Amino acid sequence: MRIVFIGPPGAGKGTQCKRLASELAIPHISTGEMLRATKGESELGEFVAGYIDHGNLAPDDLVMQMITDRLSQPDCCDGYLLDGFPRTVNQAIRLDTYLSERQQSVDIVLELVVEQSVLVERLLARAQTENRIDDSIETIRARLEVFFRRTAPVLDYYRQRGMIRSIDGSLPPESVFQAIRAELNLPG
Ligand code: AMP
């Protein structure tokens, strides 16, 4: 199964994705993690940090290059869970093109819905415990603004195609996970 998982920063998408991918035994592919992993590579790392550290999106061309390289790996042939990708309509269109060239398509798009005030609270708490540079108050605001301006249209893109399932992400993590399982008709 090819799953796209979309949610604003702080919605708890990382936690849910890890658990779901492990239950389905498919790779969990997070573009945020892939981008952060460039940190050690001096030039690319600096280039990427210039975006991430300010809460801005990395350029589509770079992200597409990374993701298509990853999706062409043998472990992706039976499906995967995309976490934090696509984040722009351009990325969504380019993903569809990439897949249709291989007679494939996204099967389902899961959307985690959480109110903005709750997101800010959660992100501030995370900034204190995880010490993520992109979790300062200014970048939290920037990331939320970028989500609603650039990624919300991706949800509309998939909604028009009848592919979205929305889940209430304000519930405790266990209830969110059970709601996801129900949407996917997973047994048990
Ligand atoms: P995340 O771990 O998904 O919250 O992503 C952390 C940061 O990585 C984001 O705030 C963006 O700066 C960058 N990023 C992650 N995924 C993408 C993407 N699909 N396109 C552009 N930038 C991305």
Coordinates of N, CA and C and ligand atoms in Angstrom, one line a residue:
M1 N 0.8 -1.2 0.0 CA 0.0 0.0 0.0 C 0.9 1.3 0.0
R2 N 0.5 2.2 -0.9 CA 1.3 3.5 -0.9 C 0.4 4.6 -0.2
I3 N 1.0 5.0 0.9 CA 0.2 5.9 1.8 C 0.9 7.3 1.9
V4 N 0.1 8.3 1.8 CA 0.7 9.7 2.0 C 0.1 10.1 3.4
F5 N 0.9 10.7 4.2 CA 0.5 11.1 5.5 C 0.7 12.6 5.7
I6 N -0.3 13.4 5.9 CA -0.1 14.8 5.9 C -0.7 15.4 7.2
G7 N 0.1 16.3 7.8 CA -0.5 16.9 9.0 C 0.4 18.1 9.3
P8 N -0.1 19.2 9.9 CA 0.7 20.3 10.3 C 1.8 20.0 11.3
P9 N 2.8 20.8 11.4 CA 3.9 20.6 12.4 C 3.2 20.5 13.7
G10 N 3.6 19.5 14.5 CA 3.1 19.3 15.9 C 1.8 18.5 15.9
A11 N 1.4 17.9 14.8 CA 0.1 17.1 14.8 C 0.4 15.7 15.3
G12 N 1.7 15.3 15.4 CA 2.0 14.0 15.9 C 2.2 13.0 14.8
K13 N 2.5 13.5 13.6 CA 2.6 12.7 12.4 C 3.8 11.7 12.5
G14 N 4.9 12.2 13.0 CA 6.1 11.3 13.1 C 5.8 10.1 13.9
T15 N 5.3 10.2 15.1 CA 5.0 9.1 16.0 C 4.0 8.1 15.3
Q16 N 2.9 8.7 14.8 CA 1.9 7.8 14.1 C 2.5 7.0 12.9
C17 N 3.3 7.8 12.2 CA 3.9 7.1 10.9 C 4.8 6.0 11.3
K18 N 5.6 6.2 12.3 CA 6.6 5.1 12.7 C 5.8 3.9 13.1
R19 N 4.7 4.1 13.9 CA 4.0 2.9 14.4 C 3.2 2.2 13.2
L20 N 2.6 3.0 12.4 CA 1.9 2.5 11.3 C 2.8 1.7 10.3
A21 N 3.9 2.3 9.9 CA 4.8 1.7 9.0 C 5.3 0.4 9.5
S22 N 5.5 0.3 10.9 CA 6.0 -0.9 11.4 C 4.9 -1.9 11.4
E23 N 3.7 -1.5 11.7 CA 2.6 -2.5 11.7 C 2.3 -3.1 10.3
L24 N 2.5 -2.2 9.3 CA 2.2 -2.6 7.9 C 3.5 -3.3 7.3
A25 N 4.6 -3.2 8.0 CA 5.9 -3.7 7.5 C 6.2 -3.0 6.1
I26 N 6.1 -1.7 6.1 CA 6.5 -1.0 4.9 C 7.5 0.1 5.3
P27 N 8.4 0.6 4.4 CA 9.3 1.7 4.8 C 8.6 3.0 5.2
H28 N 9.1 3.6 6.3 CA 8.6 4.9 6.7 C 9.6 5.9 6.1
I29 N 9.1 6.7 5.1 CA 10.0 7.7 4.4 C 9.6 9.1 4.8
S30 N 10.5 9.7 5.6 CA 10.3 11.1 6.0 C 11.2 12.0 5.3
T31 N 10.7 12.9 4.5 CA 11.6 13.9 3.8 C 12.3 14.8 4.8
G32 N 11.6 15.1 6.0 CA 12.2 15.9 7.0 C 13.5 15.3 7.5
E33 N 13.3 14.0 7.8 CA 14.5 13.2 8.3 C 15.6 13.1 7.3
M34 N 15.2 12.9 6.0 CA 16.2 12.8 4.9 C 17.0 14.2 4.8
L35 N 16.2 15.3 4.9 CA 16.8 16.6 4.8 C 17.7 16.9 5.9
R36 N 17.3 16.5 7.2 CA 18.1 16.8 8.3 C 19.4 15.9 8.3
A37 N 19.3 14.8 7.7 CA 20.5 13.9 7.6 C 21.6 14.4 6.7
T38 N 21.3 15.5 5.9 CA 22.4 16.1 5.1 C 23.3 17.0 5.9
K39 N 22.9 17.1 7.2 CA 23.7 18.1 8.1 C 25.2 17.9 8.0
G40 N 25.6 16.6 8.0 CA 27.1 16.3 8.0 C 27.8 16.7 6.7
E41 N 27.0 16.7 5.6 CA 27.6 17.0 4.3 C 27.7 18.5 4.1
S42 N 28.9 19.0 4.2 CA 29.1 20.4 4.3 C 28.2 21.3 3.4
E43 N 28.4 21.2 2.1 CA 27.8 22.2 1.2 C 26.2 22.0 1.1
L44 N 25.8 20.7 0.9 CA 24.4 20.4 0.8 C 23.8 20.7 2.2
G45 N 24.4 20.3 3.2 CA 23.9 20.4 4.6 C 23.6 21.9 4.9
E46 N 24.6 22.8 4.5 CA 24.4 24.2 4.8 C 23.3 24.8 3.9
F47 N 23.2 24.3 2.7 CA 22.1 24.8 1.8 C 20.8 24.4 2.4
V48 N 20.6 23.1 2.8 CA 19.4 22.7 3.4 C 19.0 23.4 4.7
A49 N 20.0 23.5 5.5 CA 19.8 24.2 6.8 C 19.3 25.6 6.6
G50 N 19.7 26.3 5.5 CA 19.2 27.6 5.2 C 17.7 27.7 5.1
Y51 N 17.1 26.6 4.7 CA 15.6 26.5 4.6 C 15.0 26.0 5.9
I52 N 15.5 24.8 6.3 CA 14.8 24.1 7.5 C 14.9 25.0 8.8
D53 N 16.1 25.6 9.0 CA 16.3 26.3 10.3 C 15.4 27.6 10.3
H54 N 14.8 28.0 9.2 CA 13.9 29.2 9.2 C 12.5 28.8 9.0
G55 N 12.2 27.5 9.0 CA 10.9 27.0 8.9 C 10.4 27.0 7.4
N56 N 11.3 27.3 6.5 CA 10.9 27.3 5.1 C 11.0 25.9 4.4
L57 N 10.3 25.7 3.3 CA 10.4 24.5 2.6 C 11.6 24.4 1.7
A58 N 12.3 23.3 1.7 CA 13.4 23.1 0.8 C 12.9 23.1 -0.6
P59 N 13.7 23.4 -1.6 CA 13.3 23.5 -3.0 C 12.7 22.2 -3.5
D60 N 11.6 22.3 -4.3 CA 11.0 21.1 -4.9 C 11.9 20.2 -5.6
D61 N 12.8 20.8 -6.4 CA 13.7 20.0 -7.3 C 14.6 19.1 -6.4
L62 N 15.1 19.6 -5.3 CA 16.0 18.9 -4.4 C 15.2 17.8 -3.7
V63 N 14.0 18.1 -3.2 CA 13.2 17.1 -2.5 C 12.7 16.0 -3.5
M64 N 12.4 16.4 -4.7 CA 12.0 15.4 -5.7 C 13.1 14.4 -6.0
Q65 N 14.3 15.0 -6.2 CA 15.5 14.1 -6.4 C 15.7 13.1 -5.3
M66 N 15.6 13.6 -4.1 CA 15.8 12.7 -2.9 C 14.7 11.6 -2.9
I67 N 13.5 12.0 -3.1 CA 12.4 11.1 -2.9 C 12.4 10.1 -4.0
T68 N 12.6 10.5 -5.2 CA 12.6 9.5 -6.3 C 13.7 8.5 -6.2
D69 N 14.9 9.0 -5.7 CA 16.0 8.1 -5.5 C 15.6 7.0 -4.4
R70 N 14.9 7.5 -3.4 CA 14.5 6.6 -2.3 C 13.4 5.6 -2.8
L71 N 12.4 6.1 -3.6 CA 11.3 5.3 -4.0 C 11.8 4.2 -5.0
S72 N 12.9 4.4 -5.6 CA 13.4 3.4 -6.6 C 14.2 2.3 -5.9
Q73 N 14.4 2.4 -4.6 CA 15.1 1.3 -3.9 C 14.2 0.1 -3.8
P74 N 14.8 -1.1 -3.8 CA 14.0 -2.4 -3.8 C 13.0 -2.5 -2.7
D75 N 13.3 -2.0 -1.5 CA 12.4 -2.2 -0.4 C 11.1 -1.4 -0.5
C76 N 11.0 -0.5 -1.6 CA 9.8 0.3 -1.8 C 8.8 -0.4 -2.7
C77 N 9.2 -1.6 -3.2 CA 8.3 -2.1 -4.3 C 6.9 -2.6 -3.8
D78 N 6.8 -2.9 -2.5 CA 5.5 -3.3 -2.0 C 4.7 -2.2 -1.3
G79 N 5.2 -1.0 -1.4 CA 4.5 0.1 -0.8 C 5.4 0.9 0.2
Y80 N 4.9 2.0 0.7 CA 5.6 2.8 1.7 C 4.7 3.8 2.3
L81 N 5.2 4.4 3.3 CA 4.4 5.5 4.0 C 5.2 6.8 3.9
L82 N 4.6 7.7 3.2 CA 5.3 9.0 3.0 C 4.9 10.0 4.1
D83 N 5.9 10.4 4.8 CA 5.7 11.3 6.0 C 6.2 12.7 5.6
G84 N 5.4 13.7 5.5 CA 5.8 15.0 5.2 C 6.1 15.3 3.8
F85 N 5.7 14.4 2.9 CA 5.8 14.6 1.5 C 4.5 14.0 0.8
P86 N 3.9 14.7 -0.2 CA 4.3 16.0 -0.8 C 3.8 17.1 0.1
R87 N 4.6 18.2 0.0 CA 4.2 19.4 0.9 C 3.8 20.6 0.0
T88 N 3.9 20.5 -1.3 CA 3.5 21.5 -2.2 C 2.7 20.8 -3.3
V89 N 1.8 21.6 -4.0 CA 1.0 21.0 -5.1 C 1.9 20.5 -6.2
N90 N 3.0 21.3 -6.4 CA 4.0 20.9 -7.4 C 4.6 19.5 -7.1
Q91 N 4.9 19.3 -5.8 CA 5.4 17.9 -5.4 C 4.4 16.8 -5.6
A92 N 3.1 17.2 -5.3 CA 2.1 16.2 -5.5 C 1.9 15.8 -6.9
I93 N 1.9 16.8 -7.8 CA 1.8 16.5 -9.2 C 2.9 15.7 -9.8
R94 N 4.1 16.1 -9.3 CA 5.3 15.3 -9.8 C 5.4 13.9 -9.2
L95 N 4.8 13.7 -8.0 CA 4.8 12.4 -7.5 C 3.8 11.5 -8.3
D96 N 2.6 12.1 -8.6 CA 1.7 11.4 -9.5 C 2.3 11.0 -10.8
T97 N 3.0 11.9 -11.4 CA 3.6 11.7 -12.7 C 4.6 10.5 -12.6
Y98 N 5.5 10.6 -11.6 CA 6.5 9.6 -11.3 C 5.8 8.2 -11.2
L99 N 4.7 8.2 -10.4 CA 4.0 6.9 -10.1 C 3.3 6.4 -11.4
S100 N 2.6 7.3 -12.1 CA 1.9 6.8 -13.2 C 2.8 6.3 -14.3
E101 N 4.0 6.9 -14.4 CA 5.0 6.3 -15.4 C 5.3 4.9 -15.1
R102 N 5.1 4.5 -13.8 CA 5.4 3.1 -13.4 C 4.1 2.3 -13.2
Q103 N 3.0 2.8 -13.7 CA 1.6 2.2 -13.6 C 1.3 2.0 -12.1
Q104 N 1.6 3.0 -11.3 CA 1.4 3.0 -9.9 C 0.6 4.3 -9.5
S105 N 0.1 4.3 -8.3 CA -0.6 5.5 -7.8 C -0.6 5.4 -6.2
V106 N -0.9 6.6 -5.7 CA -1.0 6.7 -4.2 C -2.4 6.0 -3.9
D107 N -2.4 5.2 -2.9 CA -3.7 4.5 -2.5 C -4.6 5.3 -1.6
I108 N -4.0 6.0 -0.7 CA -4.8 6.7 0.3 C -4.0 7.8 0.9
V109 N -4.6 8.9 1.3 CA -4.0 10.0 1.9 C -4.6 10.2 3.3
L110 N -3.8 10.1 4.3 CA -4.3 10.3 5.7 C -4.0 11.7 6.1
E111 N -5.0 12.4 6.6 CA -4.8 13.8 7.1 C -5.0 13.9 8.6
L112 N -4.0 14.4 9.4 CA -4.2 14.6 10.8 C -4.7 16.0 11.0
V113 N -5.8 16.2 11.7 CA -6.4 17.5 11.9 C -6.2 17.9 13.4
V114 N -5.6 19.0 13.6 CA -5.4 19.5 15.0 C -5.5 21.1 14.9
E115 N -6.2 21.6 15.9 CA -6.4 23.1 16.0 C -5.1 23.8 16.2
Q116 N -5.0 25.0 15.6 CA -3.7 25.7 15.7 C -3.1 26.0 17.0
S117 N -4.0 26.4 18.0 CA -3.5 26.7 19.3 C -2.9 25.5 20.0
V118 N -3.4 24.3 19.7 CA -2.9 23.1 20.3 C -1.5 22.8 19.7
L119 N -1.4 23.0 18.4 CA -0.2 22.8 17.7 C 1.0 23.6 18.3
V120 N 0.7 24.9 18.5 CA 1.7 25.8 19.0 C 2.2 25.3 20.4
E121 N 1.2 25.0 21.2 CA 1.5 24.4 22.6 C 2.4 23.2 22.5
R122 N 2.1 22.3 21.6 CA 2.8 21.0 21.5 C 4.2 21.3 21.0
L123 N 4.3 22.2 20.0 CA 5.7 22.5 19.4 C 6.6 23.2 20.4
L124 N 6.0 24.0 21.2 CA 6.8 24.7 22.2 C 7.3 23.7 23.2
A125 N 6.5 22.8 23.6 CA 6.9 21.7 24.6 C 8.0 20.9 23.9
R126 N 7.8 20.6 22.7 CA 8.8 19.7 22.0 C 10.2 20.5 21.9
A127 N 10.1 21.8 21.6 CA 11.3 22.6 21.5 C 12.2 22.4 22.8
Q128 N 11.5 22.4 23.9 CA 12.2 22.3 25.2 C 12.8 20.9 25.4
T129 N 12.1 19.9 25.0 CA 12.6 18.5 25.3 C 13.5 18.0 24.2
E130 N 13.3 18.4 23.0 CA 14.1 17.8 21.9 C 15.2 18.7 21.4
N131 N 15.1 20.0 21.8 CA 16.1 20.9 21.4 C 16.3 21.0 19.9
R132 N 15.2 21.0 19.2 CA 15.2 21.1 17.7 C 15.3 22.6 17.3
I133 N 16.4 22.9 16.5 CA 16.6 24.3 16.1 C 15.4 24.9 15.4
D134 N 14.7 24.1 14.7 CA 13.5 24.6 13.9 C 12.3 24.7 14.8
D135 N 12.4 24.6 16.1 CA 11.3 24.7 17.0 C 11.3 25.9 17.9
S136 N 12.0 27.0 17.5 CA 11.9 28.2 18.2 C 10.6 28.9 17.9
I137 N 10.2 29.9 18.7 CA 8.8 30.4 18.5 C 8.7 31.1 17.1
E138 N 9.7 31.7 16.6 CA 9.6 32.3 15.3 C 9.4 31.3 14.2
T139 N 10.3 30.2 14.3 CA 10.2 29.2 13.3 C 8.9 28.4 13.4
I140 N 8.4 28.2 14.6 CA 7.1 27.5 14.8 C 6.1 28.3 14.0
R141 N 6.0 29.6 14.2 CA 5.1 30.4 13.5 C 5.2 30.3 12.0
A142 N 6.5 30.4 11.6 CA 6.8 30.3 10.1 C 6.4 28.9 9.6
R143 N 6.7 27.9 10.3 CA 6.3 26.5 9.8 C 4.8 26.4 9.7
L144 N 4.1 26.9 10.7 CA 2.6 26.8 10.6 C 2.1 27.6 9.4
E145 N 2.6 28.8 9.3 CA 2.2 29.7 8.2 C 2.5 29.0 6.8
V146 N 3.7 28.4 6.7 CA 4.0 27.7 5.5 C 3.1 26.5 5.2
F147 N 2.8 25.8 6.3 CA 1.9 24.7 6.1 C 0.5 25.1 5.6
F148 N -0.1 26.2 6.2 CA -1.4 26.5 5.8 C -1.4 27.2 4.4
R149 N -0.3 27.9 4.0 CA -0.2 28.5 2.7 C 0.1 27.5 1.6
R150 N 1.1 26.6 1.9 CA 1.6 25.8 0.8 C 1.2 24.3 0.8
T151 N 0.9 23.8 2.0 CA 0.6 22.4 2.1 C -0.9 22.2 2.1
A152 N -1.7 23.1 2.7 CA -3.2 22.9 2.7 C -3.7 22.7 1.3
P153 N -3.2 23.4 0.3 CA -3.6 23.2 -1.1 C -3.4 21.7 -1.6
V154 N -2.4 21.1 -1.0 CA -2.1 19.7 -1.3 C -3.3 18.8 -0.9
L155 N -3.8 19.2 0.3 CA -5.0 18.5 0.8 C -6.2 18.6 -0.1
D156 N -6.4 19.9 -0.6 CA -7.5 20.1 -1.6 C -7.2 19.3 -2.9
Y157 N -6.0 19.2 -3.3 CA -5.6 18.5 -4.5 C -6.1 17.0 -4.3
Y158 N -5.8 16.4 -3.2 CA -6.2 15.0 -3.0 C -7.7 14.9 -2.7
R159 N -8.2 15.9 -2.0 CA -9.7 15.9 -1.7 C -10.5 15.8 -3.0
Q160 N -10.1 16.7 -3.9 CA -10.8 16.7 -5.2 C -10.8 15.3 -5.9
R161 N -9.8 14.5 -5.6 CA -9.6 13.2 -6.2 C -10.2 12.1 -5.3
G162 N -10.9 12.5 -4.2 CA -11.6 11.6 -3.3 C -10.6 10.6 -2.5
M163 N -9.4 11.1 -2.3 CA -8.4 10.2 -1.7 C -8.1 10.5 -0.2
I164 N -8.7 11.5 0.4 CA -8.4 11.9 1.7 C -9.2 11.2 2.8
R165 N -8.6 10.8 3.9 CA -9.3 10.4 5.1 C -8.8 11.2 6.2
S166 N -9.7 12.0 6.9 CA -9.3 12.9 7.9 C -9.4 12.2 9.3
I167 N -8.4 12.5 10.1 CA -8.4 11.9 11.5 C -8.1 13.0 12.5
D168 N -8.9 12.9 13.6 CA -8.7 13.9 14.7 C -7.5 13.7 15.5
G169 N -6.5 14.5 15.2 CA -5.2 14.4 15.8 C -5.1 15.0 17.2
S170 N -6.2 15.5 17.7 CA -6.1 16.1 19.1 C -6.3 15.1 20.2
L171 N -6.8 13.9 19.7 CA -7.0 12.8 20.7 C -5.7 12.2 21.2
P172 N -5.7 11.4 22.3 CA -4.4 10.8 22.7 C -3.8 9.9 21.6
P173 N -2.5 9.8 21.6 CA -1.9 9.0 20.5 C -2.5 7.7 20.2
E174 N -2.8 6.9 21.3 CA -3.4 5.6 21.1 C -4.7 5.6 20.4
S175 N -5.5 6.6 20.7 CA -6.9 6.7 20.0 C -6.7 7.1 18.6
V176 N -5.7 8.0 18.4 CA -5.4 8.4 17.0 C -5.0 7.2 16.2
F177 N -4.1 6.4 16.8 CA -3.7 5.2 16.0 C -4.8 4.3 15.7
Q178 N -5.7 4.1 16.7 CA -6.8 3.2 16.4 C -7.8 3.8 15.3
A179 N -7.9 5.1 15.3 CA -8.7 5.7 14.3 C -8.1 5.5 12.9
I180 N -6.8 5.6 12.8 CA -6.0 5.3 11.6 C -6.2 3.9 11.1
R181 N -6.1 3.0 12.1 CA -6.3 1.5 11.8 C -7.7 1.3 11.2
A182 N -8.7 2.0 11.8 CA -10.1 1.8 11.4 C -10.2 2.3 9.9
E183 N -9.6 3.5 9.6 CA -9.7 4.0 8.3 C -9.1 3.1 7.2
L184 N -8.1 2.4 7.7 CA -7.4 1.5 6.7 C -8.0 0.1 6.7
N185 N -9.1 -0.1 7.6 CA -9.7 -1.4 7.7 C -8.7 -2.5 8.1
L186 N -7.8 -2.1 9.0 CA -6.9 -3.1 9.5 C -7.6 -4.1 10.5
P187 N -7.4 -5.3 10.4 CA -8.0 -6.3 11.3 C -7.5 -6.2 12.7
G188 N -8.4 -6.6 13.7 CA -8.0 -6.7 15.1 C -8.3 -5.4 15.8
Ligands
AMP1 P1 9.3 17.6 9.2 O1 10.3 16.7 10.0 O2 8.4 16.8 8.3 O3 8.6 18.5 10.2 O4 10.2 18.5 8.3 C1 11.1 19.4 8.8 C2 11.5 20.5 7.8 O5 12.1 19.9 6.6 C3 10.3 21.3 7.2 O6 10.0 22.3 8.1 C4 10.9 21.7 5.9 O7 11.8 22.8 6.1 C5 11.7 20.5 5.4 N1 10.9 19.6 4.6 C6 10.4 18.4 5.0 N2 9.7 17.8 4.0 C7 9.7 18.7 3.0 C8 9.2 18.6 1.7 N3 8.4 17.6 1.3 N4 9.4 19.7 0.9 C9 10.1 20.8 1.3 N5 10.7 20.8 2.5 C10 10.5 19.8 3.4

